[in-house]
PDB file of N, CA and C in Angstrom:
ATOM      1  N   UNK F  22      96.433 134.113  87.576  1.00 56.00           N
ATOM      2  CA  UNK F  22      97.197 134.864  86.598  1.00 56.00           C
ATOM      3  C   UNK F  22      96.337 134.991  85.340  1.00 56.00           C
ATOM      4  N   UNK F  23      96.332 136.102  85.023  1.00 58.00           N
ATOM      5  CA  UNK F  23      95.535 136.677  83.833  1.00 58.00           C
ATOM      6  C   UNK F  23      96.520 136.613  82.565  1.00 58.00           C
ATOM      7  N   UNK F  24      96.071 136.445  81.236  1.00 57.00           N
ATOM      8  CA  UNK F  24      96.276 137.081  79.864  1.00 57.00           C
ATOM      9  C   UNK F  24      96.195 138.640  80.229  1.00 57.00           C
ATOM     10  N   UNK F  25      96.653 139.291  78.452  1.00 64.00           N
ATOM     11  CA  UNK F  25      96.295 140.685  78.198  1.00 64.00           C
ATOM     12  C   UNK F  25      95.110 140.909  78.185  1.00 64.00           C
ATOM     13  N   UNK F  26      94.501 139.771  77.767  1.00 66.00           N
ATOM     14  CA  UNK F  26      93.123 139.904  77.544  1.00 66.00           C
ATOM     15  C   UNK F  26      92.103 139.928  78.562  1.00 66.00           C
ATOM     16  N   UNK F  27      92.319 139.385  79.724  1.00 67.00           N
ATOM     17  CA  UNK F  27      91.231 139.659  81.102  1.00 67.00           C
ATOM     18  C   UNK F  27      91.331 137.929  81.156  1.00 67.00           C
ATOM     19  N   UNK F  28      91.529 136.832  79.879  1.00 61.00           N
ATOM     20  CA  UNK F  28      91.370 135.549  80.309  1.00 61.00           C
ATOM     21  C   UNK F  28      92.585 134.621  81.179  1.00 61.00           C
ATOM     22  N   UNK F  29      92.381 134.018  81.818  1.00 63.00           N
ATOM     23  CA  UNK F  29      93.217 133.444  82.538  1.00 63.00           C
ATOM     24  C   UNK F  29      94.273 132.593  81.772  1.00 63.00           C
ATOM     25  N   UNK F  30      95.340 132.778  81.734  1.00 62.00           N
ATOM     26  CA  UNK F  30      96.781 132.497  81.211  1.00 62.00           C
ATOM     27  C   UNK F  30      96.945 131.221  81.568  1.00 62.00           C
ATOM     28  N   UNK F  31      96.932 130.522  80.049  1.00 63.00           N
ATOM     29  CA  UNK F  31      97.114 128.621  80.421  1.00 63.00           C
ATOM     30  C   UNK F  31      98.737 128.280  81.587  1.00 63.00           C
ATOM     31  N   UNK F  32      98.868 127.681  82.201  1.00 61.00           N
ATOM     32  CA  UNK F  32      99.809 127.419  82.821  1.00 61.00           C
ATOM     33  C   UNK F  32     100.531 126.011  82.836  1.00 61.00           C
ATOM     34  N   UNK F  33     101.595 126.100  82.192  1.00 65.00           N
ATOM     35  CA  UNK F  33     102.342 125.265  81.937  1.00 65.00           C
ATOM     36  C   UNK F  33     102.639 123.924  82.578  1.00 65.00           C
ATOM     37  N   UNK F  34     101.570 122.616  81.734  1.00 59.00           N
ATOM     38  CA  UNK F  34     101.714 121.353  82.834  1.00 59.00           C
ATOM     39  C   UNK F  34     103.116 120.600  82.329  1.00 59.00           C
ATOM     40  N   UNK F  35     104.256 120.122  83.489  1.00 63.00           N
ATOM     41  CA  UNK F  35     105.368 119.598  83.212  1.00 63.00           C
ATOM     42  C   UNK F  35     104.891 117.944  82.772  1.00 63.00           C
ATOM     43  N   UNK F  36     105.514 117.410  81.050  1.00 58.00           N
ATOM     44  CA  UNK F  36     105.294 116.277  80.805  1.00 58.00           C
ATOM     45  C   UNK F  36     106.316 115.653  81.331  1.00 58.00           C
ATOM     46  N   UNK F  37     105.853 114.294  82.265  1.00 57.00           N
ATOM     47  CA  UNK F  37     107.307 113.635  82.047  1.00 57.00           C
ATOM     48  C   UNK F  37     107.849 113.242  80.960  1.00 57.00           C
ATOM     49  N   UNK F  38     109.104 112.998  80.999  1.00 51.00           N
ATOM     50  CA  UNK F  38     110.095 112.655  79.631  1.00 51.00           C
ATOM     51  C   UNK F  38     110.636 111.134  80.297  1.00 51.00           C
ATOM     52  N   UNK F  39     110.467 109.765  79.662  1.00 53.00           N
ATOM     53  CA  UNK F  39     111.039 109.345  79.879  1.00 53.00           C
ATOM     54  C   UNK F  39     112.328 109.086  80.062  1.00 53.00           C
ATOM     55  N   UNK F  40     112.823 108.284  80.923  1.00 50.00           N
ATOM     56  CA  UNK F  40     114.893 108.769  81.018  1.00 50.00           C
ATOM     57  C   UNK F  40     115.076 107.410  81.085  1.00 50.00           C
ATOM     58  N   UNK F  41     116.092 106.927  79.740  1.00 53.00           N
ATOM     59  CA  UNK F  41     116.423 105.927  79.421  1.00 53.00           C
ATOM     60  C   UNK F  41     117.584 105.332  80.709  1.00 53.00           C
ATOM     61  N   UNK F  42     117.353 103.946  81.091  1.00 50.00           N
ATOM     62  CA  UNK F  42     117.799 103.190  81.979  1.00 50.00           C
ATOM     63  C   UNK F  42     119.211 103.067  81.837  1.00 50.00           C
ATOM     64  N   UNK F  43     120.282 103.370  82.702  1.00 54.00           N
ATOM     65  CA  UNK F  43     121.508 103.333  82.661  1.00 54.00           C
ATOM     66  C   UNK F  43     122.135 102.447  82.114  1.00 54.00           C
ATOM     67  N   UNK F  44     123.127 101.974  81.037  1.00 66.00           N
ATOM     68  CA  UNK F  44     123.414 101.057  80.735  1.00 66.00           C
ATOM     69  C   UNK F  44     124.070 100.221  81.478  1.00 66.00           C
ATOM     70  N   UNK F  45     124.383  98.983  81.806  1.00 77.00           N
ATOM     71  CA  UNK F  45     124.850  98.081  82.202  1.00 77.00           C
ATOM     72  C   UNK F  45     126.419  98.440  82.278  1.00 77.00           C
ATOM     73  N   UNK F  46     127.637  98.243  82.992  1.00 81.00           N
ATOM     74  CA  UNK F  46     128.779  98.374  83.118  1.00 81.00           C
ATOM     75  C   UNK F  46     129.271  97.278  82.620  1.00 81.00           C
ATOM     76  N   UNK F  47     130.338  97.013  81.699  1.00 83.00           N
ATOM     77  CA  UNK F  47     130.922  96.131  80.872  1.00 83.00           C
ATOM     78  C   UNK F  47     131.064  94.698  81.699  1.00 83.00           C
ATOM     79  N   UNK F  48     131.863  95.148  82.530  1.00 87.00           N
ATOM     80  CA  UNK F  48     132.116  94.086  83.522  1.00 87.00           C
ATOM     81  C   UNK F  48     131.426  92.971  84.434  1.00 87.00           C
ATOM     82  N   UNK F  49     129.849  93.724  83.933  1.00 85.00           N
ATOM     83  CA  UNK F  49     129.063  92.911  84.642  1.00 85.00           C
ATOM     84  C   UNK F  49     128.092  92.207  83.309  1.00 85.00           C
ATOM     85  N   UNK F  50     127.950  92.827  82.279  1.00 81.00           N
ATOM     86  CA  UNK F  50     127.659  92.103  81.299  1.00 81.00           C
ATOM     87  C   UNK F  50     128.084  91.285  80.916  1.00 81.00           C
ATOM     88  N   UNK F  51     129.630  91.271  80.912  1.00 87.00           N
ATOM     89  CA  UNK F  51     130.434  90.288  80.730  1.00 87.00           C
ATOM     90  C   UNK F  51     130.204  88.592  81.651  1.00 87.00           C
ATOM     91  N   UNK F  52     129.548  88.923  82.936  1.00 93.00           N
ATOM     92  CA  UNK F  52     130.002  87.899  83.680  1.00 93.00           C
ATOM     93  C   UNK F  52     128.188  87.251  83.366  1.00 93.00           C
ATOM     94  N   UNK F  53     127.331  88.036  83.059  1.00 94.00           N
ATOM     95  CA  UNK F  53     125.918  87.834  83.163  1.00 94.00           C
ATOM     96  C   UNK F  53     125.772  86.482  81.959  1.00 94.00           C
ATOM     97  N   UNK F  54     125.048  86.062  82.157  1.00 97.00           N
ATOM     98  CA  UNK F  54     124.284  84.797  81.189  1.00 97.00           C
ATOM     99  C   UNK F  54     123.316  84.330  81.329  1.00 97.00           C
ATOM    100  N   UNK F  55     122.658  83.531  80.314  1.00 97.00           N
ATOM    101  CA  UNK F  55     121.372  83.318  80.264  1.00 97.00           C
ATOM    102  C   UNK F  55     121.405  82.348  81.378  1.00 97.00           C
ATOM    103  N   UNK F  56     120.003  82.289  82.015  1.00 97.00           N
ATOM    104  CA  UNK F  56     119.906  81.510  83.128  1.00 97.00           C
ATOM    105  C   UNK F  56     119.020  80.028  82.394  1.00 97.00           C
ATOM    106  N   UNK F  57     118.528  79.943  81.361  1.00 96.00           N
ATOM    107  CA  UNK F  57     117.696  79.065  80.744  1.00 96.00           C
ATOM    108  C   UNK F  57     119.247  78.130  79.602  1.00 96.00           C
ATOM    109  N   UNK F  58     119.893  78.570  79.112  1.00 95.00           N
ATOM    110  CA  UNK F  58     120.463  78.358  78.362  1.00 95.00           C
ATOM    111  C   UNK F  58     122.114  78.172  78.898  1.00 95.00           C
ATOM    112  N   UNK F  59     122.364  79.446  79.332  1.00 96.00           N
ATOM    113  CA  UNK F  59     123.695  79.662  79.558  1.00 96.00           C
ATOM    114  C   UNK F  59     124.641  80.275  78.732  1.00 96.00           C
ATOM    115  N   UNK F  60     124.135  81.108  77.395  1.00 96.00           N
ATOM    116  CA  UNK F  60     124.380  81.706  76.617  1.00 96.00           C
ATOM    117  C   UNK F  60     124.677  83.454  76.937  1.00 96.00           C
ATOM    118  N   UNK F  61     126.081  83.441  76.589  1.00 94.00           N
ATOM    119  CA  UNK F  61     126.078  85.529  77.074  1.00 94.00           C
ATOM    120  C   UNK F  61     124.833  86.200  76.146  1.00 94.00           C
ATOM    121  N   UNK F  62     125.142  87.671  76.442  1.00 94.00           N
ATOM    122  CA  UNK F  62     123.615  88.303  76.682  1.00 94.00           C
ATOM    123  C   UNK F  62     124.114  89.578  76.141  1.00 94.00           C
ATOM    124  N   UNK F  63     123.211  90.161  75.067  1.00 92.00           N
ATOM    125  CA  UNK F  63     123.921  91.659  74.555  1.00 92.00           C
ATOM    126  C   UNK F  63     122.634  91.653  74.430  1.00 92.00           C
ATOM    127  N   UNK F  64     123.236  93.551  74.711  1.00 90.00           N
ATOM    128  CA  UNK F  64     122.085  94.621  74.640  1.00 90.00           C
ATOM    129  C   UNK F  64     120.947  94.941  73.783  1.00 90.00           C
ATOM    130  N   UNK F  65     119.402  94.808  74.003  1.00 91.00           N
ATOM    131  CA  UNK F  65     118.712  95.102  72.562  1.00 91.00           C
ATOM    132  C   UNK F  65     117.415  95.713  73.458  1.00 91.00           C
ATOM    133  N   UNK F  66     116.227  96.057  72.232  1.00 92.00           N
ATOM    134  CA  UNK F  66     115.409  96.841  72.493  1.00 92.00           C
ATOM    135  C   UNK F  66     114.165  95.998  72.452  1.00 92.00           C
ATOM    136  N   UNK F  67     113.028  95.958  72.974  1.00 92.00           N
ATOM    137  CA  UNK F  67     112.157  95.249  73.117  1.00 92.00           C
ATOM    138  C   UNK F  67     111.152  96.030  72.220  1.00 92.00           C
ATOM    139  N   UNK F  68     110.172  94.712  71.780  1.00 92.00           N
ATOM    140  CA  UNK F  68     109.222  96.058  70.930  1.00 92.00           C
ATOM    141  C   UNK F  68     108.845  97.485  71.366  1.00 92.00           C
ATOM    142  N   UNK F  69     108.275  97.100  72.981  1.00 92.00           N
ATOM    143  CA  UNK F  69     107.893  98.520  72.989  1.00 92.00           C
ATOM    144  C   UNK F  69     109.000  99.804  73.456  1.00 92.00           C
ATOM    145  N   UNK F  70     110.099  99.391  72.816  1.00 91.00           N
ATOM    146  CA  UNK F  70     111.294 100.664  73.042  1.00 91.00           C
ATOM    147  C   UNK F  70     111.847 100.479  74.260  1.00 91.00           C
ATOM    148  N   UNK F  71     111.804  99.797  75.276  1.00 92.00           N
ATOM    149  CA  UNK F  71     112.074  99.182  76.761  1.00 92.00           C
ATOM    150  C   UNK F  71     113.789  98.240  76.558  1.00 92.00           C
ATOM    151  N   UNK F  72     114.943  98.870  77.019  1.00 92.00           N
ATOM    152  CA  UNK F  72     115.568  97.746  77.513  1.00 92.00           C
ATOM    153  C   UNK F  72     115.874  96.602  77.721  1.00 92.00           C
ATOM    154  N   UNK F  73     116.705  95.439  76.917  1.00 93.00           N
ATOM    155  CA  UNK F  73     116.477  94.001  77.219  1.00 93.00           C
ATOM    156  C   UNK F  73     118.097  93.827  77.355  1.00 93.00           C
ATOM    157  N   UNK F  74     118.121  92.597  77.730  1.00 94.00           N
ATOM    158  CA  UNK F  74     119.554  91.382  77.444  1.00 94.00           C
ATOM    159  C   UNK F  74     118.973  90.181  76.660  1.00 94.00           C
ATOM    160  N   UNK F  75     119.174  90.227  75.835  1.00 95.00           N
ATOM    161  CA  UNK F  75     119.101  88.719  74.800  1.00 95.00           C
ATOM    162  C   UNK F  75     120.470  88.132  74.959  1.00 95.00           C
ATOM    163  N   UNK F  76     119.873  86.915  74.912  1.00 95.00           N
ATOM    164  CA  UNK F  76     120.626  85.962  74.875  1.00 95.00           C
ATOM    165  C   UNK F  76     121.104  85.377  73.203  1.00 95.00           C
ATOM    166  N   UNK F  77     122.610  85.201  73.086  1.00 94.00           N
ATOM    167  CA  UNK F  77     122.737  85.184  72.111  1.00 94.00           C
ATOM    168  C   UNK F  77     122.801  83.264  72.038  1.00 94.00           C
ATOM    169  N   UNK F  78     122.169  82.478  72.377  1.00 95.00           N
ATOM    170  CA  UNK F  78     121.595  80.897  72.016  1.00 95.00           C
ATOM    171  C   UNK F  78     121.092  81.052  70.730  1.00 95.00           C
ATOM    172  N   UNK F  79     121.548  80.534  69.544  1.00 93.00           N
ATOM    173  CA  UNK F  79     121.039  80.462  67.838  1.00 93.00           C
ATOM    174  C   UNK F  79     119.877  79.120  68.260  1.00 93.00           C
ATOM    175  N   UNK F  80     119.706  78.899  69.007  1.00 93.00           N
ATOM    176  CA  UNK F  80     118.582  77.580  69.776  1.00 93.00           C
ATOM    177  C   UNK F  80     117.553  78.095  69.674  1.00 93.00           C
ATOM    178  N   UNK F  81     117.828  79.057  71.180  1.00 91.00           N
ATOM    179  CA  UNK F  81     116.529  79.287  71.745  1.00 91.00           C
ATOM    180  C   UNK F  81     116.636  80.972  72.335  1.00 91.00           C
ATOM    181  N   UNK F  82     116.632  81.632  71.463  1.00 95.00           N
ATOM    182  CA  UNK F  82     116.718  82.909  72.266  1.00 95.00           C
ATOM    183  C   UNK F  82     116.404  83.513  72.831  1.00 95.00           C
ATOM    184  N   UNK F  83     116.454  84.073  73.961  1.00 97.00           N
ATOM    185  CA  UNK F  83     115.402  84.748  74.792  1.00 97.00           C
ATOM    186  C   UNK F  83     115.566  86.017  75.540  1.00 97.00           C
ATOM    187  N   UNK F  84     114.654  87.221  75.354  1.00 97.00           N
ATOM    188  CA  UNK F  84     115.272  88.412  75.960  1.00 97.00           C
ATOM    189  C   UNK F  84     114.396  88.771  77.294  1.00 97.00           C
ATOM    190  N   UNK F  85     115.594  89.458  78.170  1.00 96.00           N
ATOM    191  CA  UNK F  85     114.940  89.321  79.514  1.00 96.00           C
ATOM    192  C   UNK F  85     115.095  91.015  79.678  1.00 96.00           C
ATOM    193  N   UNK F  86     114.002  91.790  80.548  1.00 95.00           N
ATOM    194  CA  UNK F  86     113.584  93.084  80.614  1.00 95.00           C
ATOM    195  C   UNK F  86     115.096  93.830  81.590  1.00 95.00           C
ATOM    196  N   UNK F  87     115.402  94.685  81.304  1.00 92.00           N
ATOM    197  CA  UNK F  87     115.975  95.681  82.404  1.00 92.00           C
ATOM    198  C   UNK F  87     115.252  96.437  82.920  1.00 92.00           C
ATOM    199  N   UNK F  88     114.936  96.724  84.006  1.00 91.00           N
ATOM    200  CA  UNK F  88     114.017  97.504  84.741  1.00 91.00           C
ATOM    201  C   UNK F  88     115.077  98.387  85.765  1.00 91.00           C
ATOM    202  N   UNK F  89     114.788  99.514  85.429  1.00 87.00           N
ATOM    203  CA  UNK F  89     115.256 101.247  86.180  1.00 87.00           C
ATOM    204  C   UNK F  89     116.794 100.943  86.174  1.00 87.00           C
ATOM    205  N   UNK F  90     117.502 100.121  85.145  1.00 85.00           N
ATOM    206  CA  UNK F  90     118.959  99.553  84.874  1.00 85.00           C
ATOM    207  C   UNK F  90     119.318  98.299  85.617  1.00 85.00           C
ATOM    208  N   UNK F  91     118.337  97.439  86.253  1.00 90.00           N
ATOM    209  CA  UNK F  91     118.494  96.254  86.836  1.00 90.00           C
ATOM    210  C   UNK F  91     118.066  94.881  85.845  1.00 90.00           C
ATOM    211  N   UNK F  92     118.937  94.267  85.500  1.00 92.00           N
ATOM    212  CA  UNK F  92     118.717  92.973  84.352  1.00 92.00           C
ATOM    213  C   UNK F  92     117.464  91.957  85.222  1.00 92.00           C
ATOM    214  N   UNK F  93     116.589  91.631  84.891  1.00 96.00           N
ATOM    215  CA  UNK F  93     115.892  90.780  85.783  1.00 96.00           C
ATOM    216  C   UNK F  93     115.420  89.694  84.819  1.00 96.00           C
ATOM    217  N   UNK F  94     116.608  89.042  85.106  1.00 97.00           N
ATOM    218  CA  UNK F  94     117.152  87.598  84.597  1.00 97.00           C
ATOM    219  C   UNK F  94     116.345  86.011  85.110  1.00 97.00           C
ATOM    220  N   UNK F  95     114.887  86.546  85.158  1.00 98.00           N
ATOM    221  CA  UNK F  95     113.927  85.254  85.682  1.00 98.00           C
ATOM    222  C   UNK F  95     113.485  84.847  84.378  1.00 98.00           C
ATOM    223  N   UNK F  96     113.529  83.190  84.137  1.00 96.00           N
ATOM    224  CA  UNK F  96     112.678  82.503  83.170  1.00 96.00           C
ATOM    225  C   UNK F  96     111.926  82.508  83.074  1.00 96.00           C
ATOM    226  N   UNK F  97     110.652  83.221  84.121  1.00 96.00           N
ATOM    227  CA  UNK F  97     109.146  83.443  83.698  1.00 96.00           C
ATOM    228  C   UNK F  97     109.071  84.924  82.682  1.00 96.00           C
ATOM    229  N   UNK F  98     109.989  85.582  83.468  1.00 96.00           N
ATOM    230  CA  UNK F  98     109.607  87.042  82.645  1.00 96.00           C
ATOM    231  C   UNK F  98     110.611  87.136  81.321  1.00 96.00           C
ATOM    232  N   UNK F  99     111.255  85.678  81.184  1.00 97.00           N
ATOM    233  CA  UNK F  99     111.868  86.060  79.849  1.00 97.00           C
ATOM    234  C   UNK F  99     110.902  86.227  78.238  1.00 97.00           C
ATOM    235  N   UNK F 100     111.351  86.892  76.711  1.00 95.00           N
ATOM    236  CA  UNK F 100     110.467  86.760  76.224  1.00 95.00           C
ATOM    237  C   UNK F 100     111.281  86.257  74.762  1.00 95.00           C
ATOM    238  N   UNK F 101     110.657  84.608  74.240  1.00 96.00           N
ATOM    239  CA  UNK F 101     111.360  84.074  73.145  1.00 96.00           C
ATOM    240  C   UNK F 101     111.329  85.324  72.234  1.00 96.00           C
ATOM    241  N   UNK F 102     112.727  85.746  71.581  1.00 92.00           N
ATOM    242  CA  UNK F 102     112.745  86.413  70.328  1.00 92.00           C
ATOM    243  C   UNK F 102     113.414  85.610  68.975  1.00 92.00           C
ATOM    244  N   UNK F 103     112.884  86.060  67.910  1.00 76.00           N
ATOM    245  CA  UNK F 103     113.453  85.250  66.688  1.00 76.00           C
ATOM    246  C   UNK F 103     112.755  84.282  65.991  1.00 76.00           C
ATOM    247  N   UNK F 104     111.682  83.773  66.693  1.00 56.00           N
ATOM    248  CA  UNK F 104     110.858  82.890  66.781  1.00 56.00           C
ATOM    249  C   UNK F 104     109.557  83.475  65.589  1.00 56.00           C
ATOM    250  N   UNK F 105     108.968  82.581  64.555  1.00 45.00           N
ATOM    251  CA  UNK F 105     107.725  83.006  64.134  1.00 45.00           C
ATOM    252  C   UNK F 105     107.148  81.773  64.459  1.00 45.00           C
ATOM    253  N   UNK F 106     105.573  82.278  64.409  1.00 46.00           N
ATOM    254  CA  UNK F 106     104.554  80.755  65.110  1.00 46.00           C
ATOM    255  C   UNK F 106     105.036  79.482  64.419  1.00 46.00           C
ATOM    256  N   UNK F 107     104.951  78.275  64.391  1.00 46.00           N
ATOM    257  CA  UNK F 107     105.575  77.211  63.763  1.00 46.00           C
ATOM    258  C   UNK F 107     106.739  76.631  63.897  1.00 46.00           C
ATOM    259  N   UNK F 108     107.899  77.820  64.514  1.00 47.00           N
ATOM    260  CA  UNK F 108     108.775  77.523  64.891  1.00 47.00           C
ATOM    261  C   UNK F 108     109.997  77.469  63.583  1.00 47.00           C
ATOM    262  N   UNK F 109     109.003  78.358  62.835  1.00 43.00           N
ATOM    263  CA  UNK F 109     110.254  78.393  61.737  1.00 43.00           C
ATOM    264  C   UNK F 109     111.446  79.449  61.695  1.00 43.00           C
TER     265      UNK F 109
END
C-alpha cells in the first residue's frame, strides 16, 4: 500500500494495552488471610502499578502479588511493606 506520494503508507502496529486484573469477589476476600500472620488482606497497588493483597498485621505487613486475578498467597513471593531499613 502506497501514500499519495508514491511512498509506502506506514501501517498501523497494534500496542498492547494492558487490562487490569479482575478484582477479587467480596466473598472470597472476605474468607482470604494472611498465610504468615493470619491477618485479613485488602486491596493495594504494588510499586510497579501491579495488583496486591496486603495484609493488614500493624506487626508485620506483607503484600502478596495477584496474578491474571489469582491471589498467590505463598510466603516466598510475599513482599514486606511499611518497613524502612532499620526497621523503623
Amino acid at each position: 500500500m502506497t501514500g499519495p506520494t508514491g511512498v509506502p503508507a506506514a501501517v498501523p502496529v497494534p500496542v498492547p494495552v494492558p487490562v487490569p486484573a479482575p478484582a477479587l469477589e467480596p466473598w472470597l476476600r472476605e474468607i482470604l488471610r494472611c498465610p504468615v500472620t493470619g491477618a485479613t488482606l485488602v486491596d493495594g497497588v504494588g510499586p510497579d502499578g501491579s495488583p496486591e493483597l496486603v495484609s493488614t498485621d500493624p506487626d508485620d505487613p506483607l503484600a502478596y502479588p495477584v496474578r491474571d486475578g489469582i491471589p498467590v498467597l505463598l510466603a516466598d513471593d510475599a513482599r514486606p511493606v511499611g518497613r524502612t531499613a532499620g526497621g523503623a
